[in-house]
CSV table of C-alpha atoms and ligand atoms in Angstrom, one decimal:
chain,number,residue,atom,x,y,z
A,1,MET,CA,6.6,45.4,151.3
A,2,ASN,CA,9.4,44.2,149.1
A,3,ARG,CA,9.5,44.3,145.3
A,4,PRO,CA,8.2,41.2,143.6
A,5,GLU,CA,10.7,38.4,143.6
A,6,GLY,CA,13.0,38.1,140.6
A,7,GLN,CA,12.7,41.8,139.5
A,8,HIS,CA,16.3,43.0,139.8
A,9,PRO,CA,17.0,41.8,143.3
A,10,GLY,CA,19.5,43.8,145.3
A,11,ARG,CA,18.8,47.1,143.5
A,12,ILE,CA,16.8,50.0,144.9
A,13,TYR,CA,14.2,51.3,142.4
A,14,PHE,CA,13.1,54.9,143.1
A,15,ASP,CA,11.9,55.6,139.5
A,16,ASN,CA,8.2,54.6,139.8
A,17,ALA,CA,7.0,57.6,137.7
A,18,ALA,CA,9.0,56.2,134.7
A,19,THR,CA,7.4,52.7,135.2
A,20,THR,CA,6.5,50.4,138.0
A,21,PRO,CA,7.4,46.8,138.8
A,22,VAL,CA,4.6,44.4,137.6
A,23,HIS,CA,2.5,43.1,140.5
A,24,PRO,CA,2.8,39.3,141.0
A,25,GLU,CA,-1.0,38.9,140.7
A,26,VAL,CA,-0.9,40.7,137.4
A,27,ILE,CA,1.9,38.3,136.2
A,28,ARG,CA,-0.3,35.4,137.3
A,29,VAL,CA,-3.4,36.6,135.4
A,30,MET,CA,-1.3,37.4,132.3
A,31,SER,CA,0.4,34.0,132.3
A,32,GLU,CA,-2.9,32.2,132.6
A,33,ALA,CA,-4.3,34.2,129.7
A,34,LEU,CA,-1.2,33.5,127.6
A,35,ALA,CA,-1.4,29.8,128.3
A,36,GLY,CA,-5.1,29.3,128.2
A,37,ASN,CA,-7.0,32.1,126.5
A,38,PHE,CA,-5.4,32.3,123.0
A,39,GLY,CA,-8.5,32.8,120.9
A,40,ASN,CA,-9.0,35.8,118.6
A,41,PRO,CA,-11.8,37.9,120.3
A,42,SER,CA,-13.3,38.5,116.9
A,43,SER,CA,-13.8,34.8,116.2
A,44,ILE,CA,-17.2,33.4,116.7
A,45,HIS,CA,-16.2,30.0,117.9
A,46,ALA,CA,-15.6,29.0,121.6
A,47,GLU,CA,-12.0,30.2,121.8
A,48,GLY,CA,-13.0,33.5,120.3
A,49,ARG,CA,-16.0,33.9,122.6
A,50,ALA,CA,-13.9,33.1,125.7
A,51,ALA,CA,-11.4,35.8,124.7
A,52,ARG,CA,-14.2,38.3,123.9
A,53,ALA,CA,-15.9,37.7,127.2
A,54,ALA,CA,-12.6,38.2,129.1
A,55,ILE,CA,-11.9,41.5,127.3
A,56,GLU,CA,-15.4,42.8,128.0
A,57,GLN,CA,-15.0,41.8,131.6
A,58,ALA,CA,-11.8,43.9,131.7
A,59,ARG,CA,-13.6,46.8,130.2
A,60,LYS,CA,-16.2,46.6,132.9
A,61,THR,CA,-13.5,46.7,135.5
A,62,VAL,CA,-11.9,49.8,134.1
A,63,ALA,CA,-15.3,51.5,133.6
A,64,ARG,CA,-16.4,50.6,137.2
A,65,CYS,CA,-13.2,52.1,138.7
A,66,LEU,CA,-13.8,55.4,136.9
A,67,ASN,CA,-17.6,55.4,137.2
A,68,ALA,CA,-17.9,55.6,133.5
A,69,SER,CA,-20.0,53.4,131.1
A,70,VAL,CA,-18.3,50.5,129.3
A,71,GLY,CA,-19.0,52.2,125.9
A,72,GLU,CA,-16.7,55.1,126.9
A,73,ILE,CA,-13.6,53.0,127.4
A,74,PHE,CA,-11.3,52.1,124.5
A,75,PHE,CA,-8.2,50.0,124.9
A,76,THR,CA,-5.0,51.3,123.3
A,77,SER,CA,-1.3,50.7,123.3
A,78,GLY,CA,-0.8,53.1,126.2
A,79,GLY,CA,-0.7,56.7,127.3
A,80,THR,CA,1.0,58.1,124.2
A,81,GLU,CA,-1.6,56.6,121.9
A,82,SER,CA,-4.5,57.6,124.1
A,83,ASN,CA,-3.4,61.2,124.2
A,84,ASN,CA,-2.7,61.4,120.5
A,85,MET,CA,-6.1,59.9,119.8
A,86,ALA,CA,-7.9,62.3,122.0
A,87,LEU,CA,-6.2,65.4,120.7
A,88,LYS,CA,-6.2,64.5,117.0
A,89,CYS,CA,-9.8,63.1,116.9
A,90,ALA,CA,-11.1,66.2,118.7
A,91,VAL,CA,-9.7,68.3,116.0
A,92,ARG,CA,-10.6,66.0,113.1
A,93,ASP,CA,-14.1,65.0,114.3
A,94,LEU,CA,-15.4,67.5,116.7
A,95,GLY,CA,-14.3,70.7,114.9
A,96,VAL,CA,-11.9,71.9,117.6
A,97,ARG,CA,-9.9,74.9,116.2
A,98,ARG,CA,-8.1,76.1,119.3
A,99,ILE,CA,-6.4,74.2,122.1
A,100,ILE,CA,-5.5,75.8,125.4
A,101,SER,CA,-2.7,73.8,127.1
A,102,SER,CA,0.6,74.3,128.9
A,103,PRO,CA,4.3,74.1,128.3
A,104,LEU,CA,4.7,71.5,131.0
A,105,GLU,CA,2.8,68.6,129.4
A,106,HIS,CA,4.3,65.2,128.5
A,107,HIS,CA,6.1,65.1,125.1
A,108,CYS,CA,3.3,63.0,123.6
A,109,VAL,CA,0.9,66.0,124.2
A,110,LEU,CA,3.4,68.7,123.4
A,111,HIS,CA,4.5,67.1,120.1
A,112,SER,CA,0.9,66.3,119.1
A,113,LEU,CA,0.0,70.0,119.7
A,114,GLU,CA,3.0,71.1,117.6
A,115,SER,CA,1.9,68.8,114.8
A,116,LEU,CA,-1.7,70.1,115.0
A,117,GLU,CA,-0.4,73.7,114.9
A,118,LYS,CA,1.8,73.1,112.0
A,119,TYR,CA,-0.3,70.8,109.8
A,120,GLN,CA,-3.9,71.6,110.8
A,121,GLN,CA,-3.5,75.3,111.5
A,122,ILE,CA,-4.9,74.8,115.0
A,123,ARG,CA,-4.2,77.7,117.3
A,124,VAL,CA,-2.5,76.7,120.6
A,125,ASP,CA,-2.6,79.0,123.6
A,126,ARG,CA,-0.3,78.1,126.5
A,127,LEU,CA,-1.0,78.9,130.1
A,128,GLN,CA,1.9,80.4,132.0
A,129,PRO,CA,3.0,78.3,135.0
A,130,ASP,CA,4.2,79.8,138.3
A,131,ALA,CA,7.4,78.7,139.9
A,132,LEU,CA,5.8,75.6,141.4
A,133,GLY,CA,4.2,74.5,138.0
A,134,ARG,CA,0.7,75.7,139.0
A,135,PHE,CA,-1.7,77.6,136.6
A,136,ASP,CA,-3.9,80.5,137.3
A,137,THR,CA,-7.5,79.5,136.6
A,138,GLY,CA,-8.1,83.3,136.0
A,139,GLN,CA,-5.9,83.1,133.0
A,140,LEU,CA,-7.7,80.0,131.7
A,141,ARG,CA,-11.1,81.8,132.1
A,142,ALA,CA,-9.8,84.9,130.4
A,143,LEU,CA,-8.4,82.9,127.4
A,144,LEU,CA,-11.7,80.9,127.1
A,145,ALA,CA,-13.6,84.2,127.1
A,146,ALA,CA,-11.3,85.9,124.6
A,147,ASP,CA,-12.1,83.7,121.6
A,148,SER,CA,-15.2,82.0,120.5
A,149,ALA,CA,-13.4,79.4,118.3
A,150,PRO,CA,-14.4,75.8,119.3
A,151,THR,CA,-11.9,75.1,122.0
A,152,LEU,CA,-10.4,72.1,123.7
A,153,VAL,CA,-8.5,72.5,127.0
A,154,SER,CA,-5.7,69.9,127.5
A,155,LEU,CA,-4.0,69.9,131.0
A,156,MET,CA,-2.4,67.0,132.7
A,157,TYR,CA,-3.8,66.0,136.1
A,158,ALA,CA,-0.3,65.4,137.7
A,159,ASN,CA,3.0,66.4,136.2
A,160,ASN,CA,5.2,63.4,135.7
A,161,GLU,CA,8.4,65.3,136.6
A,162,ILE,CA,7.5,67.5,139.5
A,163,GLY,CA,4.2,66.0,140.7
A,164,THR,CA,2.3,69.3,140.6
A,165,MET,CA,-1.5,68.7,140.1
A,166,ILE,CA,-4.4,70.7,138.7
A,167,ASP,CA,-7.8,70.8,140.4
A,168,LEU,CA,-9.5,68.5,138.0
A,169,ASP,CA,-13.0,69.3,139.1
A,170,GLU,CA,-12.4,73.0,139.0
A,171,VAL,CA,-10.9,72.9,135.5
A,172,ALA,CA,-13.7,70.6,134.3
A,173,GLU,CA,-16.3,73.1,135.6
A,174,ILE,CA,-14.6,76.0,134.0
A,175,CYS,CA,-14.5,74.2,130.6
A,176,ALA,CA,-18.2,73.1,130.9
A,177,GLU,CA,-19.3,76.7,131.7
A,178,ALA,CA,-17.4,78.0,128.7
A,179,GLY,CA,-18.6,75.2,126.4
A,180,ALA,CA,-15.1,73.9,125.8
A,181,TRP,CA,-14.0,70.2,125.6
A,182,PHE,CA,-11.6,69.1,128.3
A,183,HIS,CA,-8.8,66.5,127.9
A,184,SER,CA,-6.6,65.5,130.8
A,185,ASP,CA,-3.5,63.4,130.6
A,186,THR,CA,-4.2,61.3,133.7
A,187,VAL,CA,-1.5,58.8,133.1
A,188,GLN,CA,0.3,59.4,136.4
A,189,THR,CA,-2.8,59.6,138.5
A,190,ILE,CA,-5.0,56.7,137.4
A,191,GLY,CA,-4.9,54.1,140.2
A,192,TYR,CA,-3.5,56.7,142.7
A,193,PHE,CA,-6.4,59.2,143.0
A,194,PRO,CA,-10.1,58.3,142.6
A,195,ILE,CA,-11.8,59.9,139.7
A,196,ASP,CA,-15.6,59.9,139.4
A,197,LEU,CA,-16.5,60.6,135.8
A,198,ALA,CA,-20.2,60.7,136.6
A,199,LYS,CA,-19.4,63.9,138.6
A,200,THR,CA,-16.3,65.3,136.9
A,201,ARG,CA,-17.2,66.4,133.4
A,202,VAL,CA,-14.1,65.4,131.3
A,203,SER,CA,-14.4,64.8,127.6
A,204,PHE,CA,-11.2,62.6,127.3
A,205,LEU,CA,-8.7,61.1,129.7
A,206,SER,CA,-5.9,58.6,129.3
A,207,GLY,CA,-4.5,55.7,131.3
A,208,SER,CA,-1.4,53.6,131.0
A,209,ALA,CA,-1.1,50.2,132.8
A,210,HIS,CA,2.7,50.3,133.4
A,211,LYS,CA,2.3,53.3,135.7
A,212,PHE,CA,0.2,51.3,138.1
A,213,HIS,CA,2.0,47.9,138.3
A,214,GLY,CA,0.6,46.6,135.1
A,215,PRO,CA,2.3,45.6,131.8
A,216,LYS,CA,3.8,48.0,129.3
A,217,GLY,CA,2.3,48.7,125.9
A,218,VAL,CA,-1.4,48.8,127.0
A,219,GLY,CA,-3.6,51.6,128.2
A,220,PHE,CA,-7.0,53.1,127.6
A,221,VAL,CA,-8.7,56.3,126.5
A,222,TYR,CA,-12.0,57.4,128.0
A,223,ILE,CA,-14.2,59.3,125.5
A,224,SER,CA,-17.3,60.7,127.1
A,225,GLY,CA,-20.5,59.3,125.4
A,226,ASP,CA,-21.6,62.7,124.0
A,227,ASN,CA,-18.5,62.9,121.8
A,228,GLN,CA,-18.8,61.0,118.5
A,229,ILE,CA,-15.4,60.4,116.9
A,230,ARG,CA,-14.3,58.3,113.9
A,231,PRO,CA,-11.7,55.5,113.9
A,232,PHE,CA,-8.2,56.5,114.9
A,233,ILE,CA,-6.7,53.3,113.4
A,234,ASP,CA,-8.4,52.0,110.3
A,235,GLY,CA,-8.9,48.2,109.8
A,236,GLY,CA,-11.1,45.7,111.5
A,237,SER,CA,-14.0,46.6,113.7
A,238,GLN,CA,-12.2,46.1,117.1
A,239,GLU,CA,-12.9,48.5,119.9
A,240,ARG,CA,-16.3,49.3,118.4
A,241,ASN,CA,-14.6,50.3,115.2
A,242,MET,CA,-12.5,53.0,116.8
A,243,ARG,CA,-9.1,51.3,117.0
A,244,ALA,CA,-8.5,48.4,114.6
A,245,GLY,CA,-6.1,45.5,115.4
A,246,THR,CA,-6.4,42.2,117.2
A,247,GLU,CA,-6.6,43.0,120.9
A,248,ASN,CA,-3.6,42.4,123.2
A,249,LEU,CA,-5.7,40.1,125.4
A,250,PRO,CA,-3.1,39.1,128.1
A,251,SER,CA,-2.1,42.8,128.6
A,252,ILE,CA,-5.6,44.1,128.7
A,253,LEU,CA,-6.5,41.5,131.4
A,254,GLY,CA,-3.3,42.3,133.2
A,255,MET,CA,-4.2,46.0,133.2
A,256,ALA,CA,-7.7,45.3,134.5
A,257,LYS,CA,-6.2,43.3,137.4
A,258,ALA,CA,-3.6,46.0,138.1
A,259,LEU,CA,-6.3,48.6,138.3
A,260,GLU,CA,-8.5,46.5,140.4
A,261,LEU,CA,-5.7,46.0,142.9
A,262,ALA,CA,-4.7,49.7,142.8
A,263,TYR,CA,-8.3,50.6,143.7
A,264,ALA,CA,-8.6,48.0,146.4
A,265,GLU,CA,-5.4,49.1,148.0
A,266,MET,CA,-5.4,52.8,147.1
A,267,ASP,CA,-5.5,54.2,150.7
A,268,ALA,CA,-2.9,51.7,152.1
A,269,ARG,CA,-0.5,52.2,149.2
A,270,ARG,CA,-0.8,56.0,149.5
A,271,ASP,CA,-0.1,55.9,153.2
A,272,ALA,CA,2.9,53.6,152.7
A,273,ILE,CA,4.3,55.8,149.9
A,274,LEU,CA,3.8,59.1,151.8
A,275,ASP,CA,5.5,57.6,154.8
A,276,ILE,CA,8.6,56.8,152.7
A,277,ARG,CA,8.5,60.1,150.8
A,278,ASP,CA,8.3,62.2,153.9
A,279,TYR,CA,10.9,60.2,155.8
A,280,PHE,CA,13.3,60.4,152.8
A,281,LEU,CA,12.7,64.1,152.4
A,282,GLY,CA,13.3,64.7,156.1
A,283,GLU,CA,16.6,62.8,156.0
A,284,LEU,CA,17.7,64.6,152.8
A,285,THR,CA,16.9,68.0,154.4
A,286,ASP,CA,18.9,67.0,157.5
A,287,ARG,CA,21.9,65.8,155.6
A,288,PHE,CA,22.3,68.2,152.6
A,289,GLU,CA,22.9,71.9,152.5
A,290,GLY,CA,21.2,74.0,149.8
A,291,ILE,CA,18.7,71.5,148.4
A,292,SER,CA,15.3,72.5,147.3
A,293,VAL,CA,12.1,70.7,146.2
A,294,ASN,CA,10.8,71.4,142.7
A,295,GLY,CA,7.0,71.7,142.3
A,296,ASP,CA,4.1,71.8,144.6
A,297,CYS,CA,5.2,68.9,146.9
A,298,GLU,CA,2.6,69.5,149.5
A,299,ASN,CA,-0.4,69.4,147.2
A,300,GLY,CA,1.0,67.4,144.4
A,301,HIS,CA,1.3,63.7,143.5
A,302,TYR,CA,2.6,61.8,146.6
A,303,LYS,CA,4.7,59.4,144.6
A,304,ILE,CA,6.9,62.1,143.0
A,305,LEU,CA,9.7,64.0,144.7
A,306,SER,CA,11.8,66.2,142.5
A,307,VAL,CA,14.9,67.6,144.3
A,308,GLU,CA,17.4,70.2,143.1
A,309,PHE,CA,20.9,69.8,144.4
A,310,PRO,CA,23.2,72.8,144.3
A,311,PRO,CA,25.6,72.9,141.4
A,312,SER,CA,29.0,71.2,142.0
A,313,PRO,CA,31.3,69.0,139.9
A,314,LYS,CA,30.2,66.0,142.1
A,315,THR,CA,26.6,66.3,140.9
A,316,ASP,CA,27.6,66.0,137.2
A,317,LEU,CA,27.7,62.2,137.3
A,318,LEU,CA,25.2,61.8,140.1
A,319,LEU,CA,22.7,59.6,138.2
A,320,PHE,CA,25.5,57.5,136.8
A,321,ASN,CA,27.1,57.0,140.2
A,322,LEU,CA,23.8,56.1,141.8
A,323,ASP,CA,23.1,53.6,139.1
A,324,ILE,CA,26.6,52.0,139.6
A,325,ALA,CA,25.7,51.8,143.3
A,326,GLY,CA,22.5,49.9,142.5
A,327,ILE,CA,20.1,52.8,142.8
A,328,SER,CA,17.7,53.8,140.0
A,329,VAL,CA,16.4,57.4,139.8
A,330,SER,CA,15.7,59.9,137.0
A,331,GLY,CA,17.2,63.2,136.1
A,332,GLY,CA,15.9,66.4,134.6
A,333,SER,CA,17.6,69.8,134.8
A,334,ALA,CA,16.9,73.2,133.2
A,335,CYS,CA,20.2,73.4,131.3
A,336,SER,CA,21.1,71.2,128.4
A,337,SER,CA,24.6,70.1,127.8
A,338,GLY,CA,25.9,67.3,125.5
A,339,ALA,CA,23.7,64.2,125.8
A,340,ASP,CA,21.6,65.6,128.6
A,341,ALA,CA,18.8,67.3,126.6
A,342,GLY,CA,17.5,69.0,129.8
A,343,SER,CA,14.0,69.1,131.1
A,344,HIS,CA,11.3,71.3,129.5
A,345,VAL,CA,9.4,71.1,132.8
A,346,ILE,CA,12.3,72.4,135.0
A,347,ALA,CA,13.2,75.0,132.3
A,348,GLY,CA,9.5,76.0,132.3
A,349,ILE,CA,9.3,76.8,136.0
A,350,LYS,CA,12.9,77.6,136.9
A,351,PRO,CA,14.6,78.8,133.7
A,352,ASP,CA,17.8,80.0,135.4
A,353,SER,CA,18.2,77.1,137.7
A,354,PRO,CA,21.9,76.0,137.8
A,355,GLY,CA,21.4,73.0,140.0
A,356,LYS,CA,21.1,69.3,139.3
A,357,THR,CA,17.6,67.9,139.5
A,358,VAL,CA,16.9,64.3,140.6
A,359,ARG,CA,13.4,62.8,140.5
A,360,PHE,CA,12.8,60.2,143.2
A,361,SER,CA,9.5,58.4,142.7
A,362,PHE,CA,8.2,55.8,145.0
A,363,SER,CA,5.9,52.8,145.1
A,364,HIS,CA,4.4,50.8,148.0
A,365,PHE,CA,7.1,48.2,147.3
A,366,ASN,CA,9.8,50.6,148.6
A,367,THR,CA,10.9,50.6,152.3
A,368,ARG,CA,12.4,53.1,154.8
A,369,ALA,CA,15.5,50.9,154.8
A,370,GLU,CA,15.9,51.6,151.1
A,371,ALA,CA,15.4,55.4,151.8
A,372,ASP,CA,18.2,55.2,154.3
A,373,ALA,CA,20.5,53.4,151.9
A,374,VAL,CA,19.9,56.0,149.2
A,375,VAL,CA,20.6,58.9,151.6
A,376,GLU,CA,23.9,57.1,152.6
A,377,LYS,CA,25.0,56.6,149.1
A,378,LEU,CA,24.1,60.2,148.2
A,379,SER,CA,26.2,61.4,151.1
A,380,GLU,CA,29.1,59.3,149.9
A,381,ILE,CA,28.9,60.5,146.4
A,382,LEU,CA,28.4,64.2,147.2
A,383,LYS,CA,30.5,64.1,150.3
A,384,ALA,CA,28.2,66.8,151.6
A,385,LYS,CA,27.5,67.0,155.3
A,386,LYS,CA,25.4,69.7,156.9
A,387,ALA,CA,27.2,71.5,159.8
A,388,VAL,CA,25.8,70.3,163.1
A,389,GLY,CA,24.3,72.8,165.6
B,1,LIG,C1,2.2,62.1,132.1
B,1,LIG,C2,2.4,61.1,131.1
B,1,LIG,N1,1.7,61.0,129.9
B,1,LIG,C3,1.9,60.1,129.0
B,1,LIG,C4,2.9,59.1,129.2
B,1,LIG,C5,3.1,58.1,128.1
B,1,LIG,O1,2.6,56.9,128.5
B,1,LIG,P1,3.0,55.5,127.7
B,1,LIG,O2,4.4,55.2,128.3
B,1,LIG,O3,2.0,54.5,128.2
B,1,LIG,O4,3.0,55.8,126.3
B,1,LIG,C6,3.7,59.1,130.3
B,1,LIG,C7,4.8,58.1,130.5
B,1,LIG,O5,5.9,58.5,130.8
B,1,LIG,C8,3.5,60.1,131.3
B,1,LIG,O6,4.2,60.2,132.5
């Protein structure tokens, strides 16, 4: 399947963990909303009522996908806001005094925790990851048992740099047994893995439309019905008084359409992405000496492949040279030099790694032909050939 027409033709986009191309159906729904559904959802006249009805329909779609109730879904500006809201409201409104998390979380969680530590005197305990970025649930249980302070556990479902995943059900069970709240940053997994919130007892989770072929700047936070929190943004009574501001109607409708499509095509998309990822990894392994995969590739998120190339002067400008050649990927290495701030995730699992990490991340719009072209270009740039025989 080719990328939607008009979205940077001729380039190869292997950076789908950063963001995804917008699905043509989503563009259609958003264009129609922009052109024809301009009312303010808080107005009581016909235009306002049409806008309100469309938003509530979108909420139903999101709730249905997650098996949540509509009253538990709040629209936000994206994953960053959703995670900030969950963590900060849990402290302010639920009385959380300790948070157990990890050093591998996304910056919006890491920096929220730093702020809560510094300004709210919240204690933050961090689980120690292993070399693949996994956590020991024994350590989690021990930490929960060691302190009776009201506790929230915050662990991302899939890591955005290396793809390593937690067992969401197991962590949810452990938290429930210990009487702790559980927040999971599910930004990379919503639309890729089914989540049944009637079975999995999560207090908060977050979604961001642009990670599943929707628009940027819109997302949602799920807050389970038994947690009463106060408004995160003060103002009007939008989002049942929790998040003031006139709703971004076209984006909310676009997100609901993107999620609906992601659920309808989840298995087919996963198979297509896995086919490309495994093919690409096979070709890389055949062609390059000394590469290694970061994270728990086998059990992790299928769209993310983080590869460490051995150190060499040729890898220094690798991302730049790939970009010039029309190929988009992301970086991330343990060391920091100059403008490259380094990756806290790679540093957290492989502190002494001298290599150059490239994150390739795929979507169902990618093809094997693109994988071939990327391997060819990498061979040209690195001039690395594995000895035959
Ligand atoms: C795991 C994770 N959490 C949160 C975010 C932030 O989401 P948003 O870009 O919608 O603010 C991202 C996006 O990079 C992410 O990968």
